[in-house]
Amino acid sequence: MSSTEQATLHGRIREELRERILGGTWQPHDRVPSESALMAQYGVSRITVRQALGELESARLIFKVPGKGSFVASGKPFQELGRLQGFAEAMNGMGHETFNRVLSLHDVAAGAQVAERLGLEPGAPVTEVRRVRYLDQQPVSLDLTWLPQRLGQRLRREELARRDIFLILENDCATPLGHADLALDAVPANAEVAGALGLPEGAPVLHIERLTHDQAGRPIDYEHLYCRSDTFQYRMRLQRR
């Protein structure tokens, strides 16, 4: 088969599957026919099918779950800001797959801003965690987190690739969460953020500064979250009194 014929075939497969997704024939989280089924249906090679599926995945119309196949995406995933939840806690509850790539976890001397937010003296030891959060195999946020050392030491013994820090604090450290203060703005991605999220440097990202307190009102978790705005949303319901 020539490269031109292959391009025509994979384009046809891509467009027919795309029409079923956008036309509502397949609903969010419906399983897309397997590679073998599509090969038999269209009489094409596996590489042609994979090329078509790869382009649908790049367009965020489907997502792949290793060992299970491809599934229809549910539009742009989102997390409600009106409820204090960890990322995995919220996303897994909506049927998405999540995991974290831990870039670093170590103790550092608290800078002025971190110390002020956590109610510590400047230079006090804190635990710093840097993670890339993945949703349905795609990087969606770079999270920078600081905790008082007494809590941060516990994280070294935990499985941060799959677990939320919020759940570790509550379930393993016996530290119930109370409330969080948030500030949101849009910023250009610096080199670190762009590299972690697969974006060009300077691309706009959503920046969230979050300070979480325990039930007694003590600040215990200070974060800067940098989120891809093209693939993920935060939502909130507001009530008029």
PDB file of C-alpha atoms in Angstrom:
ATOM      1  CA  MET A   1       0.000   0.000   0.000  1.00  0.00           C
ATOM      2  CA  SER A   2       1.395   3.397  -0.944  1.00  0.00           C
ATOM      3  CA  SER A   3       1.771   6.186   1.623  1.00  0.00           C
ATOM      4  CA  THR A   4      -0.942   8.146  -0.208  1.00  0.00           C
ATOM      5  CA  GLU A   5      -3.424   5.263   0.014  1.00  0.00           C
ATOM      6  CA  GLN A   6      -2.581   4.738   3.682  1.00  0.00           C
ATOM      7  CA  ALA A   7      -3.143   8.431   4.426  1.00  0.00           C
ATOM      8  CA  THR A   8      -6.495   8.310   2.650  1.00  0.00           C
ATOM      9  CA  LEU A   9      -7.596   5.217   4.590  1.00  0.00           C
ATOM     10  CA  HIS A  10      -6.556   6.435   8.022  1.00  0.00           C
ATOM     11  CA  GLY A  11      -8.223   9.774   7.285  1.00  0.00           C
ATOM     12  CA  ARG A  12     -11.455   8.011   6.367  1.00  0.00           C
ATOM     13  CA  ILE A  13     -11.376   5.933   9.560  1.00  0.00           C
ATOM     14  CA  ARG A  14     -10.605   9.004  11.663  1.00  0.00           C
ATOM     15  CA  GLU A  15     -13.450  11.019  10.173  1.00  0.00           C
ATOM     16  CA  GLU A  16     -16.027   8.244  10.448  1.00  0.00           C
ATOM     17  CA  LEU A  17     -15.156   7.635  14.094  1.00  0.00           C
ATOM     18  CA  ARG A  18     -15.142  11.379  14.708  1.00  0.00           C
ATOM     19  CA  GLU A  19     -18.675  11.690  13.271  1.00  0.00           C
ATOM     20  CA  ARG A  20     -19.933   8.956  15.599  1.00  0.00           C
ATOM     21  CA  ILE A  21     -18.420  10.713  18.604  1.00  0.00           C
ATOM     22  CA  LEU A  22     -19.566  14.255  17.771  1.00  0.00           C
ATOM     23  CA  GLY A  23     -22.923  13.077  16.438  1.00  0.00           C
ATOM     24  CA  GLY A  24     -23.777  11.340  19.697  1.00  0.00           C
ATOM     25  CA  THR A  25     -23.783   7.776  18.369  1.00  0.00           C
ATOM     26  CA  TRP A  26     -21.173   7.031  21.016  1.00  0.00           C
ATOM     27  CA  GLN A  27     -21.556   8.585  24.454  1.00  0.00           C
ATOM     28  CA  PRO A  28     -18.770   9.698  26.829  1.00  0.00           C
ATOM     29  CA  HIS A  29     -16.851   6.713  28.227  1.00  0.00           C
ATOM     30  CA  ASP A  30     -18.259   4.322  25.590  1.00  0.00           C
ATOM     31  CA  ARG A  31     -15.567   1.930  24.427  1.00  0.00           C
ATOM     32  CA  VAL A  32     -14.340   2.475  20.866  1.00  0.00           C
ATOM     33  CA  PRO A  33     -14.057  -0.720  18.762  1.00  0.00           C
ATOM     34  CA  SER A  34     -10.741  -2.468  19.274  1.00  0.00           C
ATOM     35  CA  GLU A  35      -7.843  -2.154  16.855  1.00  0.00           C
ATOM     36  CA  SER A  36      -8.501  -5.704  15.642  1.00  0.00           C
ATOM     37  CA  ALA A  37     -12.184  -4.956  15.044  1.00  0.00           C
ATOM     38  CA  LEU A  38     -11.370  -1.798  13.080  1.00  0.00           C
ATOM     39  CA  MET A  39      -8.733  -3.656  11.047  1.00  0.00           C
ATOM     40  CA  ALA A  40     -11.322  -6.264  10.082  1.00  0.00           C
ATOM     41  CA  GLN A  41     -14.042  -3.687   9.396  1.00  0.00           C
ATOM     42  CA  TYR A  42     -11.931  -1.514   7.113  1.00  0.00           C
ATOM     43  CA  GLY A  43      -9.529  -4.142   5.763  1.00  0.00           C
ATOM     44  CA  VAL A  44      -6.446  -2.154   6.779  1.00  0.00           C
ATOM     45  CA  SER A  45      -3.237  -2.709   8.707  1.00  0.00           C
ATOM     46  CA  ARG A  46      -2.783  -2.100  12.428  1.00  0.00           C
ATOM     47  CA  ILE A  47      -0.512   0.880  11.765  1.00  0.00           C
ATOM     48  CA  THR A  48      -3.278   2.580   9.758  1.00  0.00           C
ATOM     49  CA  VAL A  49      -5.796   2.058  12.567  1.00  0.00           C
ATOM     50  CA  ARG A  50      -3.336   3.274  15.198  1.00  0.00           C
ATOM     51  CA  GLN A  51      -2.636   6.407  13.181  1.00  0.00           C
ATOM     52  CA  ALA A  52      -6.361   7.220  13.030  1.00  0.00           C
ATOM     53  CA  LEU A  53      -6.846   6.551  16.757  1.00  0.00           C
ATOM     54  CA  GLY A  54      -3.724   8.548  17.584  1.00  0.00           C
ATOM     55  CA  GLU A  55      -5.098  11.609  15.822  1.00  0.00           C
ATOM     56  CA  LEU A  56      -8.419  11.294  17.657  1.00  0.00           C
ATOM     57  CA  GLU A  57      -6.523  11.061  20.925  1.00  0.00           C
ATOM     58  CA  SER A  58      -4.477  14.154  20.064  1.00  0.00           C
ATOM     59  CA  ALA A  59      -7.752  15.971  19.384  1.00  0.00           C
ATOM     60  CA  ARG A  60      -8.968  14.937  22.879  1.00  0.00           C
ATOM     61  CA  LEU A  61     -11.916  13.029  21.421  1.00  0.00           C
ATOM     62  CA  ILE A  62     -10.825   9.699  22.883  1.00  0.00           C
ATOM     63  CA  PHE A  63      -8.521   8.538  25.651  1.00  0.00           C
ATOM     64  CA  LYS A  64      -6.684   5.251  26.063  1.00  0.00           C
ATOM     65  CA  VAL A  65      -6.565   3.045  29.139  1.00  0.00           C
ATOM     66  CA  PRO A  66      -3.668   0.559  28.985  1.00  0.00           C
ATOM     67  CA  GLY A  67      -4.926  -3.000  28.710  1.00  0.00           C
ATOM     68  CA  LYS A  68      -8.541  -1.923  28.234  1.00  0.00           C
ATOM     69  CA  GLY A  69      -8.692  -0.010  24.965  1.00  0.00           C
ATOM     70  CA  SER A  70      -9.855   3.412  23.794  1.00  0.00           C
ATOM     71  CA  PHE A  71     -12.851   5.293  25.164  1.00  0.00           C
ATOM     72  CA  VAL A  72     -14.847   8.353  24.147  1.00  0.00           C
ATOM     73  CA  ALA A  73     -13.746  11.445  26.060  1.00  0.00           C
ATOM     74  CA  SER A  74     -16.370  13.492  27.887  1.00  0.00           C
ATOM     75  CA  GLY A  75     -15.421  16.879  26.536  1.00  0.00           C
ATOM     76  CA  LYS A  76     -13.037  18.951  28.605  1.00  0.00           C
ATOM     77  CA  PRO A  77     -12.620  17.357  32.062  1.00  0.00           C
ATOM     78  CA  PHE A  78     -13.315  19.626  35.018  1.00  0.00           C
ATOM     79  CA  GLN A  79     -13.079  19.805  38.792  1.00  0.00           C
ATOM     80  CA  GLU A  80     -15.550  21.636  41.000  1.00  0.00           C
ATOM     81  CA  LEU A  81     -13.936  24.307  43.153  1.00  0.00           C
ATOM     82  CA  GLY A  82     -16.897  24.481  45.505  1.00  0.00           C
ATOM     83  CA  ARG A  83     -15.714  21.324  47.274  1.00  0.00           C
ATOM     84  CA  LEU A  84     -12.322  20.737  48.884  1.00  0.00           C
ATOM     85  CA  GLN A  85     -11.056  17.607  47.123  1.00  0.00           C
ATOM     86  CA  GLY A  86      -7.818  16.189  45.873  1.00  0.00           C
ATOM     87  CA  PHE A  87      -7.334  15.930  42.114  1.00  0.00           C
ATOM     88  CA  ALA A  88      -7.413  12.128  41.938  1.00  0.00           C
ATOM     89  CA  GLU A  89     -10.326  11.966  44.382  1.00  0.00           C
ATOM     90  CA  ALA A  90     -12.407  14.198  42.104  1.00  0.00           C
ATOM     91  CA  MET A  91     -11.323  12.778  38.747  1.00  0.00           C
ATOM     92  CA  ASN A  92     -11.450   9.088  39.663  1.00  0.00           C
ATOM     93  CA  GLY A  93     -14.975   9.623  40.905  1.00  0.00           C
ATOM     94  CA  MET A  94     -15.911  10.799  37.402  1.00  0.00           C
ATOM     95  CA  GLY A  95     -14.407   7.742  35.711  1.00  0.00           C
ATOM     96  CA  HIS A  96     -11.057   9.232  34.677  1.00  0.00           C
ATOM     97  CA  GLU A  97      -7.659   7.626  35.134  1.00  0.00           C
ATOM     98  CA  THR A  98      -5.059   9.645  37.054  1.00  0.00           C
ATOM     99  CA  PHE A  99      -1.493   9.297  38.209  1.00  0.00           C
ATOM    100  CA  ASN A 100       1.300  11.584  39.373  1.00  0.00           C
ATOM    101  CA  ARG A 101       4.902  11.863  38.241  1.00  0.00           C
ATOM    102  CA  VAL A 102       6.867  12.978  41.294  1.00  0.00           C
ATOM    103  CA  LEU A 103       9.683  15.263  40.170  1.00  0.00           C
ATOM    104  CA  SER A 104      11.142  15.881  43.625  1.00  0.00           C
ATOM    105  CA  LEU A 105      10.375  15.490  47.323  1.00  0.00           C
ATOM    106  CA  HIS A 106      12.796  16.927  49.848  1.00  0.00           C
ATOM    107  CA  ASP A 107      13.126  19.273  52.805  1.00  0.00           C
ATOM    108  CA  VAL A 108      14.066  22.896  52.129  1.00  0.00           C
ATOM    109  CA  ALA A 109      14.339  26.101  54.115  1.00  0.00           C
ATOM    110  CA  ALA A 110      11.058  27.996  53.867  1.00  0.00           C
ATOM    111  CA  GLY A 111      11.291  31.178  51.826  1.00  0.00           C
ATOM    112  CA  ALA A 112       9.523  34.316  53.006  1.00  0.00           C
ATOM    113  CA  GLN A 113       6.242  33.626  51.162  1.00  0.00           C
ATOM    114  CA  VAL A 114       6.018  29.940  52.121  1.00  0.00           C
ATOM    115  CA  ALA A 115       6.865  30.716  55.758  1.00  0.00           C
ATOM    116  CA  GLU A 116       4.262  33.486  55.933  1.00  0.00           C
ATOM    117  CA  ARG A 117       1.534  31.299  54.436  1.00  0.00           C
ATOM    118  CA  LEU A 118       2.259  28.360  56.734  1.00  0.00           C
ATOM    119  CA  GLY A 119       2.730  30.516  59.841  1.00  0.00           C
ATOM    120  CA  LEU A 120       6.388  29.580  60.258  1.00  0.00           C
ATOM    121  CA  GLU A 121       9.614  31.480  60.774  1.00  0.00           C
ATOM    122  CA  PRO A 122      11.563  32.220  57.573  1.00  0.00           C
ATOM    123  CA  GLY A 123      14.116  29.482  57.039  1.00  0.00           C
ATOM    124  CA  ALA A 124      12.132  26.895  58.997  1.00  0.00           C
ATOM    125  CA  PRO A 125      12.335  23.401  57.458  1.00  0.00           C
ATOM    126  CA  VAL A 126       9.417  22.467  55.211  1.00  0.00           C
ATOM    127  CA  THR A 127       8.815  19.592  52.810  1.00  0.00           C
ATOM    128  CA  GLU A 128       8.575  20.597  49.140  1.00  0.00           C
ATOM    129  CA  VAL A 129       6.867  18.323  46.602  1.00  0.00           C
ATOM    130  CA  ARG A 130       6.868  18.909  42.855  1.00  0.00           C
ATOM    131  CA  ARG A 131       4.499  16.731  40.806  1.00  0.00           C
ATOM    132  CA  VAL A 132       3.086  16.529  37.289  1.00  0.00           C
ATOM    133  CA  ARG A 133      -0.557  15.385  37.414  1.00  0.00           C
ATOM    134  CA  TYR A 134      -1.777  13.177  34.566  1.00  0.00           C
ATOM    135  CA  LEU A 135      -5.387  12.725  33.466  1.00  0.00           C
ATOM    136  CA  ASP A 136      -6.221   9.928  31.013  1.00  0.00           C
ATOM    137  CA  GLN A 137      -2.505   9.647  30.154  1.00  0.00           C
ATOM    138  CA  GLN A 138      -2.101  13.395  29.445  1.00  0.00           C
ATOM    139  CA  PRO A 139      -0.248  15.927  31.650  1.00  0.00           C
ATOM    140  CA  VAL A 140      -2.692  18.561  32.923  1.00  0.00           C
ATOM    141  CA  SER A 141      -0.973  20.349  35.802  1.00  0.00           C
ATOM    142  CA  LEU A 142       2.318  21.019  37.523  1.00  0.00           C
ATOM    143  CA  ASP A 143       1.800  21.183  41.298  1.00  0.00           C
ATOM    144  CA  LEU A 144       4.272  22.730  43.724  1.00  0.00           C
ATOM    145  CA  THR A 145       3.419  21.928  47.344  1.00  0.00           C
ATOM    146  CA  TRP A 146       4.921  22.882  50.699  1.00  0.00           C
ATOM    147  CA  LEU A 147       4.000  21.357  54.060  1.00  0.00           C
ATOM    148  CA  PRO A 148       5.344  21.718  57.612  1.00  0.00           C
ATOM    149  CA  GLN A 149       8.133  19.195  58.049  1.00  0.00           C
ATOM    150  CA  ARG A 150       6.244  17.232  60.739  1.00  0.00           C
ATOM    151  CA  LEU A 151       3.616  16.354  58.099  1.00  0.00           C
ATOM    152  CA  GLY A 152       5.894  16.265  55.086  1.00  0.00           C
ATOM    153  CA  GLN A 153       8.036  13.513  56.598  1.00  0.00           C
ATOM    154  CA  ARG A 154       5.075  11.151  56.343  1.00  0.00           C
ATOM    155  CA  LEU A 155       4.884  11.633  52.578  1.00  0.00           C
ATOM    156  CA  ARG A 156       8.202   9.878  52.091  1.00  0.00           C
ATOM    157  CA  ARG A 157       6.572   6.610  53.115  1.00  0.00           C
ATOM    158  CA  GLU A 158       3.512   7.023  50.902  1.00  0.00           C
ATOM    159  CA  GLU A 159       2.693   6.170  47.286  1.00  0.00           C
ATOM    160  CA  LEU A 160       2.444   9.646  45.801  1.00  0.00           C
ATOM    161  CA  ALA A 161       2.199   8.321  42.258  1.00  0.00           C
ATOM    162  CA  ARG A 162      -1.419   7.325  42.893  1.00  0.00           C
ATOM    163  CA  ARG A 163      -2.556   8.987  46.114  1.00  0.00           C
ATOM    164  CA  ASP A 164      -3.633  12.554  46.852  1.00  0.00           C
ATOM    165  CA  ILE A 165      -1.801  14.451  49.574  1.00  0.00           C
ATOM    166  CA  PHE A 166      -5.193  15.496  50.978  1.00  0.00           C
ATOM    167  CA  LEU A 167      -6.183  11.864  51.577  1.00  0.00           C
ATOM    168  CA  ILE A 168      -2.793  11.048  53.083  1.00  0.00           C
ATOM    169  CA  LEU A 169      -3.150  13.953  55.515  1.00  0.00           C
ATOM    170  CA  GLU A 170      -6.621  12.854  56.581  1.00  0.00           C
ATOM    171  CA  ASN A 171      -6.273   9.079  56.548  1.00  0.00           C
ATOM    172  CA  ASP A 172      -2.629   8.521  57.481  1.00  0.00           C
ATOM    173  CA  CYS A 173      -1.724  11.624  59.465  1.00  0.00           C
ATOM    174  CA  ALA A 174      -5.059  11.958  61.305  1.00  0.00           C
ATOM    175  CA  THR A 175      -5.279  15.594  60.170  1.00  0.00           C
ATOM    176  CA  PRO A 176      -8.847  16.379  59.009  1.00  0.00           C
ATOM    177  CA  LEU A 177      -9.077  19.211  56.499  1.00  0.00           C
ATOM    178  CA  GLY A 178     -11.150  22.283  57.203  1.00  0.00           C
ATOM    179  CA  HIS A 179     -11.094  24.908  54.446  1.00  0.00           C
ATOM    180  CA  ALA A 180      -8.883  26.374  51.728  1.00  0.00           C
ATOM    181  CA  ASP A 181      -8.267  29.879  50.428  1.00  0.00           C
ATOM    182  CA  LEU A 182      -7.719  30.187  46.676  1.00  0.00           C
ATOM    183  CA  ALA A 183      -6.516  32.840  44.269  1.00  0.00           C
ATOM    184  CA  LEU A 184      -6.745  32.293  40.492  1.00  0.00           C
ATOM    185  CA  ASP A 185      -5.124  34.062  37.578  1.00  0.00           C
ATOM    186  CA  ALA A 186      -3.723  33.357  34.124  1.00  0.00           C
ATOM    187  CA  VAL A 187       0.036  33.413  33.600  1.00  0.00           C
ATOM    188  CA  PRO A 188       2.428  32.589  30.758  1.00  0.00           C
ATOM    189  CA  ALA A 189       4.132  29.208  31.160  1.00  0.00           C
ATOM    190  CA  ASN A 190       7.765  29.536  32.149  1.00  0.00           C
ATOM    191  CA  ALA A 191      10.342  26.987  31.009  1.00  0.00           C
ATOM    192  CA  GLU A 192       9.658  24.587  33.893  1.00  0.00           C
ATOM    193  CA  VAL A 193       5.875  24.654  33.476  1.00  0.00           C
ATOM    194  CA  ALA A 194       6.047  24.427  29.676  1.00  0.00           C
ATOM    195  CA  GLY A 195       8.426  21.469  29.788  1.00  0.00           C
ATOM    196  CA  ALA A 196       6.326  19.585  32.338  1.00  0.00           C
ATOM    197  CA  LEU A 197       3.031  20.095  30.488  1.00  0.00           C
ATOM    198  CA  GLY A 198       4.221  19.771  26.899  1.00  0.00           C
ATOM    199  CA  LEU A 199       3.448  23.380  26.009  1.00  0.00           C
ATOM    200  CA  PRO A 200       5.438  26.063  24.204  1.00  0.00           C
ATOM    201  CA  GLU A 201       7.100  28.486  26.586  1.00  0.00           C
ATOM    202  CA  GLY A 202       4.862  31.519  27.112  1.00  0.00           C
ATOM    203  CA  ALA A 203       1.598  29.622  26.479  1.00  0.00           C
ATOM    204  CA  PRO A 204      -1.206  30.721  28.828  1.00  0.00           C
ATOM    205  CA  VAL A 205      -1.903  28.473  31.819  1.00  0.00           C
ATOM    206  CA  LEU A 206      -4.298  28.746  34.726  1.00  0.00           C
ATOM    207  CA  HIS A 207      -2.468  29.463  37.984  1.00  0.00           C
ATOM    208  CA  ILE A 208      -4.067  28.603  41.328  1.00  0.00           C
ATOM    209  CA  GLU A 209      -2.553  29.578  44.660  1.00  0.00           C
ATOM    210  CA  ARG A 210      -4.165  27.461  47.389  1.00  0.00           C
ATOM    211  CA  LEU A 211      -3.649  27.459  51.145  1.00  0.00           C
ATOM    212  CA  THR A 212      -5.392  24.605  52.940  1.00  0.00           C
ATOM    213  CA  HIS A 213      -6.136  24.604  56.665  1.00  0.00           C
ATOM    214  CA  ASP A 214      -7.007  21.793  59.055  1.00  0.00           C
ATOM    215  CA  GLN A 215     -10.227  21.738  61.041  1.00  0.00           C
ATOM    216  CA  ALA A 216      -8.623  23.810  63.784  1.00  0.00           C
ATOM    217  CA  GLY A 217      -7.779  26.529  61.258  1.00  0.00           C
ATOM    218  CA  ARG A 218      -4.034  25.867  61.118  1.00  0.00           C
ATOM    219  CA  PRO A 219      -2.414  26.219  57.665  1.00  0.00           C
ATOM    220  CA  ILE A 220      -0.937  22.862  56.661  1.00  0.00           C
ATOM    221  CA  ASP A 221      -0.640  22.741  52.854  1.00  0.00           C
ATOM    222  CA  TYR A 222       0.467  25.588  50.574  1.00  0.00           C
ATOM    223  CA  GLU A 223       0.386  25.081  46.791  1.00  0.00           C
ATOM    224  CA  HIS A 224       0.935  26.685  43.422  1.00  0.00           C
ATOM    225  CA  LEU A 225      -0.903  24.784  40.673  1.00  0.00           C
ATOM    226  CA  TYR A 226      -0.237  25.455  36.977  1.00  0.00           C
ATOM    227  CA  CYS A 227      -2.956  23.898  34.792  1.00  0.00           C
ATOM    228  CA  ARG A 228      -3.400  23.485  31.057  1.00  0.00           C
ATOM    229  CA  SER A 229      -6.398  25.583  30.108  1.00  0.00           C
ATOM    230  CA  ASP A 230      -6.890  23.825  26.768  1.00  0.00           C
ATOM    231  CA  THR A 231      -7.584  20.384  28.242  1.00  0.00           C
ATOM    232  CA  PHE A 232      -8.931  20.985  31.738  1.00  0.00           C
ATOM    233  CA  GLN A 233     -11.367  23.265  33.564  1.00  0.00           C
ATOM    234  CA  TYR A 234     -12.184  24.325  37.081  1.00  0.00           C
ATOM    235  CA  ARG A 235     -15.852  25.097  37.713  1.00  0.00           C
ATOM    236  CA  MET A 236     -17.749  26.714  40.547  1.00  0.00           C
ATOM    237  CA  ARG A 237     -21.411  27.403  41.371  1.00  0.00           C
ATOM    238  CA  LEU A 238     -22.222  30.770  42.907  1.00  0.00           C
ATOM    239  CA  GLN A 239     -25.385  31.544  44.859  1.00  0.00           C
ATOM    240  CA  ARG A 240     -27.020  34.966  45.043  1.00  0.00           C
ATOM    241  CA  ARG A 241     -28.121  35.686  48.580  1.00  0.00           C
TER     242      ARG A 241
END
